[in-house]
Amino acid sequence: MSDLVTTQAARPACGMAKPLTIQMQAQDNVVIVANDGGLPPGTLLPGGPVLLERVPQAHKVALVDIPAGAPVVRYGVPIGYALKDIPAGSWVHERLLEMPDARGLDDLPRATARATRLPPLEGYTFEGYRNTDGSVGTRNILAITQTVQCVAGVTDFAVQRIKAELLPRFPNVDDVVALEHAYGCGVAIDAPDAAVPIRTLRNISLNPNFGGEVMVVSLGCEKLQPERLLPPGSFTIVDERQVAGVPAAPDVVCLQDSAHVGFMSMVESIMRQAETHLQRLNARRRETVPASELVVGVQCGGSDAFSGATANPAVGFCTDLLVRAGASVMFSEVTEVRDGIAQLTARATTPAVADAMIREMAWYDAYLSRGGVDRSANTTPGNKSGGLSNIVEKAMGSIVKSGSAAISNVLAPGDKLRTKGLTYAATPASDFICGTLQLAAGMNLHVFTTGRGTPYGLAAVPVIKVATRTDLARRWHDLMDVNAGTIADGDATIEEVGWELFSLMLDVASGRKKTWAEHWKLHNALVLFNPAPVT
Ligand code: CA
């Protein structure tokens, strides 16, 4: 992928910064300006035209005259059609472009791409917590599952006391996390799409970072009863609590239980249950495991035109390293891959995998259509200020996070990942919903790229944040973990940043390093994807 990107510099005029541009593919008729603060009119671009007007950083410039109706090509594909004549040296922004229609879902190439042969990468390990179901945690956290939002206040009160009074006695436990959410009652729980939020919550409770210590706080009268959330046998416990032949059931504290007299009785009941789980979690120790035990979710948020040129290609290179090491990697965000679907179905290992991807796209097209919108509802004002004209351009930059490996598996929203290699996990692009669904899939490490800047973090897994621009990395020096802007500056290659990210992942997974989001305890809410009606 790296050979597609060229950063070019021209001789600067006296006192001016050296003009830097980035071209993604040889056939592109636009480049983006890499310089901090953009470039003024009259600037001679490297190997190209003189700027006719001021062009902000990350925004596109026409390399040649583009007549009205002709395609504007970036990433080797038409990202739009010129609404009027665009002379060479002009700023090409979204108001000059008509967006192409989405690629139809019929007649897509299915498993036609010759698989890139990726040699195995051996000998890389990290220190993780091996679970009885075979999965590996990167952190050792007590999670308290909730069946319904009604119990959130009581649970939070108990968690504050657990952290203050119990946690100091269990130094091997990293944290106590309440899995608070808005679901559980007041919802059409028998609607077909209700399966999505319910399985999401179930699978999050079973995330590898929670060590199989499932405990639940329930109200009592809610629609999502504990046995519906976690039916006996939906998970396994292999220790002294497990009676042979009897399916595992979670410990449940029910607030409406007649045994509770007063608020403190509920709180103390939650604390008593928590203590037994903390004792077991505290007895666990990290052990050396192969890098193949990583389950990495990648996503982007607050994207700009650099995302697809710096951070996402570096993540894509790292994705290939992880696949070569035998690990599991997920990329997601339906609206941000929709315009690249033909590339992805071609990269599927089998026609069945391609068909599963097409099914997820079709489901999401219909979901958006029911709401009276389409994929173009995705882009934000910040994306556009950051040079991204529309969702086509954004998607082309987003899918490079998936690297070059064959796509061997597809997950529906909320499903649990059970395979190694590269998986397309269908999720909305919303940062919080995507992160929540990747948690449900079993992610034990999260990688997040950003160009505009977001302080995003999750309580349940470490989030490594990668800045697309040096300016952002410099200003947000205590929020960004990796600066991929060095690629645009010409100071590092995509491969170098990809390797830097890979070794940081092993350090973070091992607990040797904390991410900035962990350091500051920046925890965004879990947001369940509920496509079903509420009542
Ligand atoms: Ca996102």
JSON list of N, CA, C and O in Angstrom, two decimals, residues 151-168:
[
{"chain": "A", "resi": 151, "resn": "VAL", "atom": "N", "xyz": [-31.38, 0.15, 37.26]},
{"chain": "A", "resi": 151, "resn": "VAL", "atom": "CA", "xyz": [-30.49, -0.19, 38.38]},
{"chain": "A", "resi": 151, "resn": "VAL", "atom": "C", "xyz": [-29.17, 0.58, 38.33]},
{"chain": "A", "resi": 151, "resn": "VAL", "atom": "O", "xyz": [-28.30, 0.40, 39.19]},
{"chain": "A", "resi": 152, "resn": "ALA", "atom": "N", "xyz": [-29.02, 1.47, 37.33]},
{"chain": "A", "resi": 152, "resn": "ALA", "atom": "CA", "xyz": [-27.71, 2.09, 37.11]},
{"chain": "A", "resi": 152, "resn": "ALA", "atom": "C", "xyz": [-27.25, 2.93, 38.30]},
{"chain": "A", "resi": 152, "resn": "ALA", "atom": "O", "xyz": [-26.07, 2.88, 38.68]},
{"chain": "A", "resi": 153, "resn": "GLY", "atom": "N", "xyz": [-28.16, 3.69, 38.90]},
{"chain": "A", "resi": 153, "resn": "GLY", "atom": "CA", "xyz": [-27.76, 4.56, 40.01]},
{"chain": "A", "resi": 153, "resn": "GLY", "atom": "C", "xyz": [-27.31, 3.76, 41.22]},
{"chain": "A", "resi": 153, "resn": "GLY", "atom": "O", "xyz": [-26.27, 4.07, 41.83]},
{"chain": "A", "resi": 154, "resn": "VAL", "atom": "N", "xyz": [-28.05, 2.72, 41.54]},
{"chain": "A", "resi": 154, "resn": "VAL", "atom": "CA", "xyz": [-27.69, 1.89, 42.70]},
{"chain": "A", "resi": 154, "resn": "VAL", "atom": "C", "xyz": [-26.35, 1.19, 42.44]},
{"chain": "A", "resi": 154, "resn": "VAL", "atom": "O", "xyz": [-25.47, 1.13, 43.30]},
{"chain": "A", "resi": 155, "resn": "THR", "atom": "N", "xyz": [-26.21, 0.66, 41.21]},
{"chain": "A", "resi": 155, "resn": "THR", "atom": "CA", "xyz": [-24.97, -0.04, 40.87]},
{"chain": "A", "resi": 155, "resn": "THR", "atom": "C", "xyz": [-23.78, 0.92, 40.95]},
{"chain": "A", "resi": 155, "resn": "THR", "atom": "O", "xyz": [-22.72, 0.56, 41.48]},
{"chain": "A", "resi": 156, "resn": "ASP", "atom": "N", "xyz": [-23.97, 2.12, 40.43]},
{"chain": "A", "resi": 156, "resn": "ASP", "atom": "CA", "xyz": [-22.87, 3.09, 40.45]},
{"chain": "A", "resi": 156, "resn": "ASP", "atom": "C", "xyz": [-22.48, 3.43, 41.90]},
{"chain": "A", "resi": 156, "resn": "ASP", "atom": "O", "xyz": [-21.29, 3.51, 42.22]},
{"chain": "A", "resi": 157, "resn": "PHE", "atom": "N", "xyz": [-23.49, 3.59, 42.76]},
{"chain": "A", "resi": 157, "resn": "PHE", "atom": "CA", "xyz": [-23.21, 3.86, 44.18]},
{"chain": "A", "resi": 157, "resn": "PHE", "atom": "C", "xyz": [-22.37, 2.73, 44.78]},
{"chain": "A", "resi": 157, "resn": "PHE", "atom": "O", "xyz": [-21.37, 2.95, 45.47]},
{"chain": "A", "resi": 158, "resn": "ALA", "atom": "N", "xyz": [-22.78, 1.49, 44.45]},
{"chain": "A", "resi": 158, "resn": "ALA", "atom": "CA", "xyz": [-22.04, 0.32, 44.97]},
{"chain": "A", "resi": 158, "resn": "ALA", "atom": "C", "xyz": [-20.63, 0.27, 44.40]},
{"chain": "A", "resi": 158, "resn": "ALA", "atom": "O", "xyz": [-19.67, -0.03, 45.12]},
{"chain": "A", "resi": 159, "resn": "VAL", "atom": "N", "xyz": [-20.49, 0.59, 43.12]},
{"chain": "A", "resi": 159, "resn": "VAL", "atom": "CA", "xyz": [-19.17, 0.53, 42.48]},
{"chain": "A", "resi": 159, "resn": "VAL", "atom": "C", "xyz": [-18.22, 1.55, 43.12]},
{"chain": "A", "resi": 159, "resn": "VAL", "atom": "O", "xyz": [-17.04, 1.26, 43.35]},
{"chain": "A", "resi": 160, "resn": "GLN", "atom": "N", "xyz": [-18.74, 2.73, 43.44]},
{"chain": "A", "resi": 160, "resn": "GLN", "atom": "CA", "xyz": [-17.88, 3.73, 44.10]},
{"chain": "A", "resi": 160, "resn": "GLN", "atom": "C", "xyz": [-17.36, 3.18, 45.43]},
{"chain": "A", "resi": 160, "resn": "GLN", "atom": "O", "xyz": [-16.19, 3.34, 45.77]},
{"chain": "A", "resi": 161, "resn": "ARG", "atom": "N", "xyz": [-18.24, 2.51, 46.19]},
{"chain": "A", "resi": 161, "resn": "ARG", "atom": "CA", "xyz": [-17.81, 1.94, 47.48]},
{"chain": "A", "resi": 161, "resn": "ARG", "atom": "C", "xyz": [-16.86, 0.75, 47.27]},
{"chain": "A", "resi": 161, "resn": "ARG", "atom": "O", "xyz": [-15.90, 0.58, 48.02]},
{"chain": "A", "resi": 162, "resn": "ILE", "atom": "N", "xyz": [-17.13, -0.06, 46.23]},
{"chain": "A", "resi": 162, "resn": "ILE", "atom": "CA", "xyz": [-16.24, -1.20, 45.94]},
{"chain": "A", "resi": 162, "resn": "ILE", "atom": "C", "xyz": [-14.83, -0.68, 45.64]},
{"chain": "A", "resi": 162, "resn": "ILE", "atom": "O", "xyz": [-13.83, -1.19, 46.15]},
{"chain": "A", "resi": 163, "resn": "LYS", "atom": "N", "xyz": [-14.77, 0.38, 44.83]},
{"chain": "A", "resi": 163, "resn": "LYS", "atom": "CA", "xyz": [-13.46, 0.94, 44.47]},
{"chain": "A", "resi": 163, "resn": "LYS", "atom": "C", "xyz": [-12.75, 1.50, 45.69]},
{"chain": "A", "resi": 163, "resn": "LYS", "atom": "O", "xyz": [-11.53, 1.35, 45.84]},
{"chain": "A", "resi": 164, "resn": "ALA", "atom": "N", "xyz": [-13.50, 2.15, 46.57]},
{"chain": "A", "resi": 164, "resn": "ALA", "atom": "CA", "xyz": [-12.88, 2.79, 47.73]},
{"chain": "A", "resi": 164, "resn": "ALA", "atom": "C", "xyz": [-12.54, 1.77, 48.83]},
{"chain": "A", "resi": 164, "resn": "ALA", "atom": "O", "xyz": [-11.49, 1.86, 49.46]},
{"chain": "A", "resi": 165, "resn": "GLU", "atom": "N", "xyz": [-13.43, 0.79, 49.04]},
{"chain": "A", "resi": 165, "resn": "GLU", "atom": "CA", "xyz": [-13.28, -0.07, 50.23]},
{"chain": "A", "resi": 165, "resn": "GLU", "atom": "C", "xyz": [-12.72, -1.46, 49.93]},
{"chain": "A", "resi": 165, "resn": "GLU", "atom": "O", "xyz": [-12.06, -2.04, 50.76]},
{"chain": "A", "resi": 166, "resn": "LEU", "atom": "N", "xyz": [-13.02, -2.00, 48.73]},
{"chain": "A", "resi": 166, "resn": "LEU", "atom": "CA", "xyz": [-12.59, -3.37, 48.44]},
{"chain": "A", "resi": 166, "resn": "LEU", "atom": "C", "xyz": [-11.38, -3.45, 47.51]},
{"chain": "A", "resi": 166, "resn": "LEU", "atom": "O", "xyz": [-10.45, -4.22, 47.76]},
{"chain": "A", "resi": 167, "resn": "LEU", "atom": "N", "xyz": [-11.40, -2.67, 46.45]},
{"chain": "A", "resi": 167, "resn": "LEU", "atom": "CA", "xyz": [-10.37, -2.82, 45.41]},
{"chain": "A", "resi": 167, "resn": "LEU", "atom": "C", "xyz": [-8.94, -2.71, 45.95]},
{"chain": "A", "resi": 167, "resn": "LEU", "atom": "O", "xyz": [-8.06, -3.46, 45.50]},
{"chain": "A", "resi": 168, "resn": "PRO", "atom": "N", "xyz": [-8.65, -1.81, 46.93]},
{"chain": "A", "resi": 168, "resn": "PRO", "atom": "CA", "xyz": [-7.28, -1.72, 47.43]},
{"chain": "A", "resi": 168, "resn": "PRO", "atom": "C", "xyz": [-6.77, -3.05, 48.02]},
{"chain": "A", "resi": 168, "resn": "PRO", "atom": "O", "xyz": [-5.56, -3.27, 48.08]}
]
